[in-house]
Amino acid sequence: MSDALISTLTALPGEIDAAFADEIAPTLRDLQGGGEETVRALASVAAVSPYLRHLMLANPGLLAEVLTHSLAETVEAACTVEPGEDLDRVTRELRKSKAKVALAVALADLLGGADVATVTAALSDIADHAISVALDSQLLDAAARGVIDDPDPQRCGLFILALGKLGARELNYSSDVDIVALYDPERAGPRGIDGGRAVRIVQRLAKMLAERTADGYVFRVDLRLRPDPGSTPVAVSTRNAVAYFQSRARAWERQARIKARIVAGDREAGRAYLTALDPSVWRASYDFAAIDDTLEMREQIAMVRGAGSLTLPGHNLKLGRGGIREVEFFVQSIQRVAGGRDRRLRGRGTVAMLHALAATGWIEAETRDALTAAYEVLRKAEHCVQMVADEQTHTLPEAEGLPRIACMMRTDSLEATLVPVFEVVHRHFASLSDLVGQRNPALVDMKAGGEAIPEPLAQSIEAMFRDWLSGDRPSLRTERARQLLEALQGDLTAAIADSPDPEATLAELDAFFARLPAGVDLLSRLDLQRDLVAVLVLIVSSAPRMAAELARRSHLLDVLVDPAFFGNLPDEAALEHQLDGMLTAVPDYEPALDAMRVFGQEQALLINVRILTGSIIGPEAAHATTRLADVLVRRALAVASEAFAKRHGRLAGGAVALLALGKFGSREMTATSDLDIVFLYDCDPDAGQSDGEKPLTPGHYYTRLAQRFIAALSAPTARGSLYEVDLRLRPSGQAGPIATHIHSFERYHEESAWVWEHMALTRARVVAGDPALGERAMVAVRHAITIERDAPDLRHEVVAMRRRIGEQRRGGLKHMPGGQVDIEFIAQYLALKDRLAADADEDTGTVAALGRARAAEVLSGDDYDTLVQAHALFQRLAQVISIASDGAIRLTDAPLALQRLLLRAGDAPDIDFLNADLMERGEVVRATFERLIGSLEAEGVDN
């Protein structure tokens, strides 16, 4: 009895119904805990709710059963009605079960302290069960009458979706159930469920649930949320429904589908339908128009229903100002903005999604807490209003009826309880249109600071805007594009004026608009996220390579809007999780490649903007860029391998491992780095052929797989490409096969490799594939690095190689005398000379290699400091330059905006100082190279 509902009852404040108390007392006499306090508690309910008074008196046995069980036990027992051909029996049992749950829920809510989530879940459970039993019974009846052959609900093609509050499992006390009936004609047999049969079954189902009989009713049924309800029957084919959503569905219909949930019938057909609907409901890019849609829907409701003031008498708790609908619209509009990109935001429950929005940074924790508390109060009030007479109403009574609701809510002042809640909800809802623009404090503030713009510049900017607004640019020809541009004029003007060379920036922006295929998409994003205007101007003025990419793919700006990306940079686990979310929705090979490209481009843009704005630089930026490549390479190998195996099968004992070399291996990548990779494989010696539809021998199999993997990264698709893949560091270089057997790799580096190839191995690490094969490869790598070498021969080889590179490539931070290559050669030379291979878990980067040489006392502390400081400067500058340009540039030729970024990265007061610093450091590094390894001028070559 300790868990029984009777043990939790506490009387409502106020008067009791004395006549009811006298009449009900005998019913409770034999119940444990059924004394005077229980009688008083029930009589306090009878005093405020004629409906509950009647229900308790008309069903004393039912009341006793409800009181002696917990709410959960009552719901569980109510959900045991079995479907059957005897529709009269099922109809009666469903009504009795619903009455039992209705009474238990009301008493648990009013007298037992149950929270809103418990109440709505109980009501949703009985509704789910009733709909499912009703449909199954109708199928059995149809089969018995010879209308259909197979009554199995899991093969019939007909299914029921719950929408609205039932879809979210938030059903209110006297709610109708919003359901949509759909059928898949392809799953119907010769006498299966076609359109006509589906309509008749659904009509009979609705009547079975909603018709009032001597036993009452189960639930009122609303079928008006089906696609195009004015023109379609009560059961719609999935084919027509999908076509409707792809072409003509209105904003409110797309929003309603957020809460869609399969509650009855053929679940496989239902899942296929919801999957097909996803692209129409969840946009791949941020759907900022959803906010405008929501505000427009709210206006339409206000026009029809009246927005209402924030006073109590007659106020609509659902549709009125500050009501439940405003909380739901607030949540769902942000879900529609961001849910296409973040599957965590596709949930149905209002409170759960408030927490998800806060967890992902879309709203503040204070907003989550305020709206969660407000939602609880509003739903509680809604239930109280409906419990009075079991009416589907959301309207507070006039003044004389308000004390009754106050009593049910256990408050002395209903006004003090509800009016502040209305105000909080409406304030947050009213701020919805500003929500996106108020975020992202991590974006650097680059406004002009209110300083007056010089008159000549102001005239130039005005003249350019007149030119743009004339519509001559293809991207600005539509009226909507010009309206958006005009709205952005102030922000663009401030950002242009704040740039180092405003006239040059204006010209670059003009060139950007000329390259832009269409302007509305980009300008809409800027309009709703004004912080991005300054970022765009920074990119256009200082990074032509990035600007060209944005002109082709303006949707990439979405990554800068997402608040989740402006905390710490995501680690590998977070990147994997985000990429998994994108790939889950695209099981096919080609869409998966596109999804990987979008993900990689967006994440690269995020890193690059952080570099441009100075929030990351140096090793942190290099590691972030490499970390992204690691994730994409692993996933590209998995996707390519899976697609390849579907056609060609697998080889016995087959395994693949990828070695990263170069800057990829050393985790020193920049925005334009390619991927130096060695593709290794192994299989059983007697593997023969693969076991697929198109079998291949091992060599042919892994060569083809390597090609598929390379294409997964580098082949251009509609979404571009990810990386150039360089396989020239494989054994025998371009003369060798692109897929190398592990035995060949081991033998080659044991017997035939050149010194430069062993130098390359000093930066090797395993990035993907089979761990055991990868470890075997790294054993071979460490062996190659640590073999005994003749020191004079090694010096001669390294110097000769550096001289050849200097003859072929000159200039730039990488190849200048004393530049990055010299530092890398020193680190690699010392690793080979002194047999300093990195351990399995050690960093393979240049600085780490120099650190091992210093620890082994083969590099002095002074030399270490010189080389590390020079390497850090070169790395910082190279990162900025790679973002701005595809190739090396002279610092003095860089645009002024780029020069400002280079000065910040180089910690220099002006460009002359930075050039002098580079030359001085280069001379010291070159001198260190020649002292430690050998002179590069021995043959009269100055490189």
XYZ file of N, CA and C in Angstrom, residues 330 333 350 354 360 422 428 449 526 581 587 589 609 660 722 759 762 766 860 862 873:
63
model
N 8.637 28.783 -29.848
C 10.008 29.192 -29.557
C 10.960 28.025 -29.774
N 10.871 26.569 -33.633
C 11.486 27.409 -34.662
C 13.002 27.271 -34.633
N 8.997 19.158 -25.579
C 9.303 20.580 -25.412
C 10.383 20.793 -24.363
N 14.235 22.077 -24.832
C 14.788 23.262 -24.163
C 16.167 22.943 -23.580
N 23.509 22.769 -26.490
C 24.221 23.039 -27.737
C 24.475 24.525 -27.955
N 3.078 34.486 -17.995
C 2.743 35.015 -19.325
C 3.802 36.014 -19.780
N 10.391 36.159 -23.981
C 11.333 35.286 -24.701
C 10.865 35.040 -26.132
N 33.555 51.419 -34.707
C 33.668 52.093 -33.435
C 33.014 53.455 -33.394
N 23.671 36.762 -43.526
C 24.261 37.958 -42.934
C 23.216 38.805 -42.225
N 26.698 11.911 -37.265
C 25.342 12.418 -37.377
C 24.971 12.762 -38.797
N 22.873 7.028 -46.170
C 23.507 5.711 -46.220
C 24.167 5.378 -47.550
N 26.521 5.777 -51.034
C 27.926 6.146 -51.176
C 28.113 7.591 -51.639
N 38.852 30.797 -39.992
C 38.361 32.070 -39.454
C 38.963 32.328 -38.083
N 50.637 8.144 -42.468
C 50.715 9.559 -42.823
C 52.161 9.997 -42.744
N 37.946 17.321 -51.004
C 38.465 17.542 -49.657
C 39.963 17.805 -49.667
N 64.327 9.649 -44.274
C 64.053 10.945 -43.642
C 62.537 11.180 -43.569
N 60.696 9.631 -40.643
C 60.790 10.193 -39.291
C 59.497 10.899 -38.882
N 50.589 6.103 -37.991
C 49.416 5.392 -38.511
C 48.181 6.245 -38.249
N 72.533 21.387 -29.156
C 72.730 22.262 -27.991
C 71.440 23.003 -27.653
N 71.143 26.196 -27.179
C 71.044 27.414 -27.993
C 70.515 27.102 -29.388
N 57.714 30.907 -35.835
C 57.388 32.091 -36.633
C 56.985 31.679 -38.052
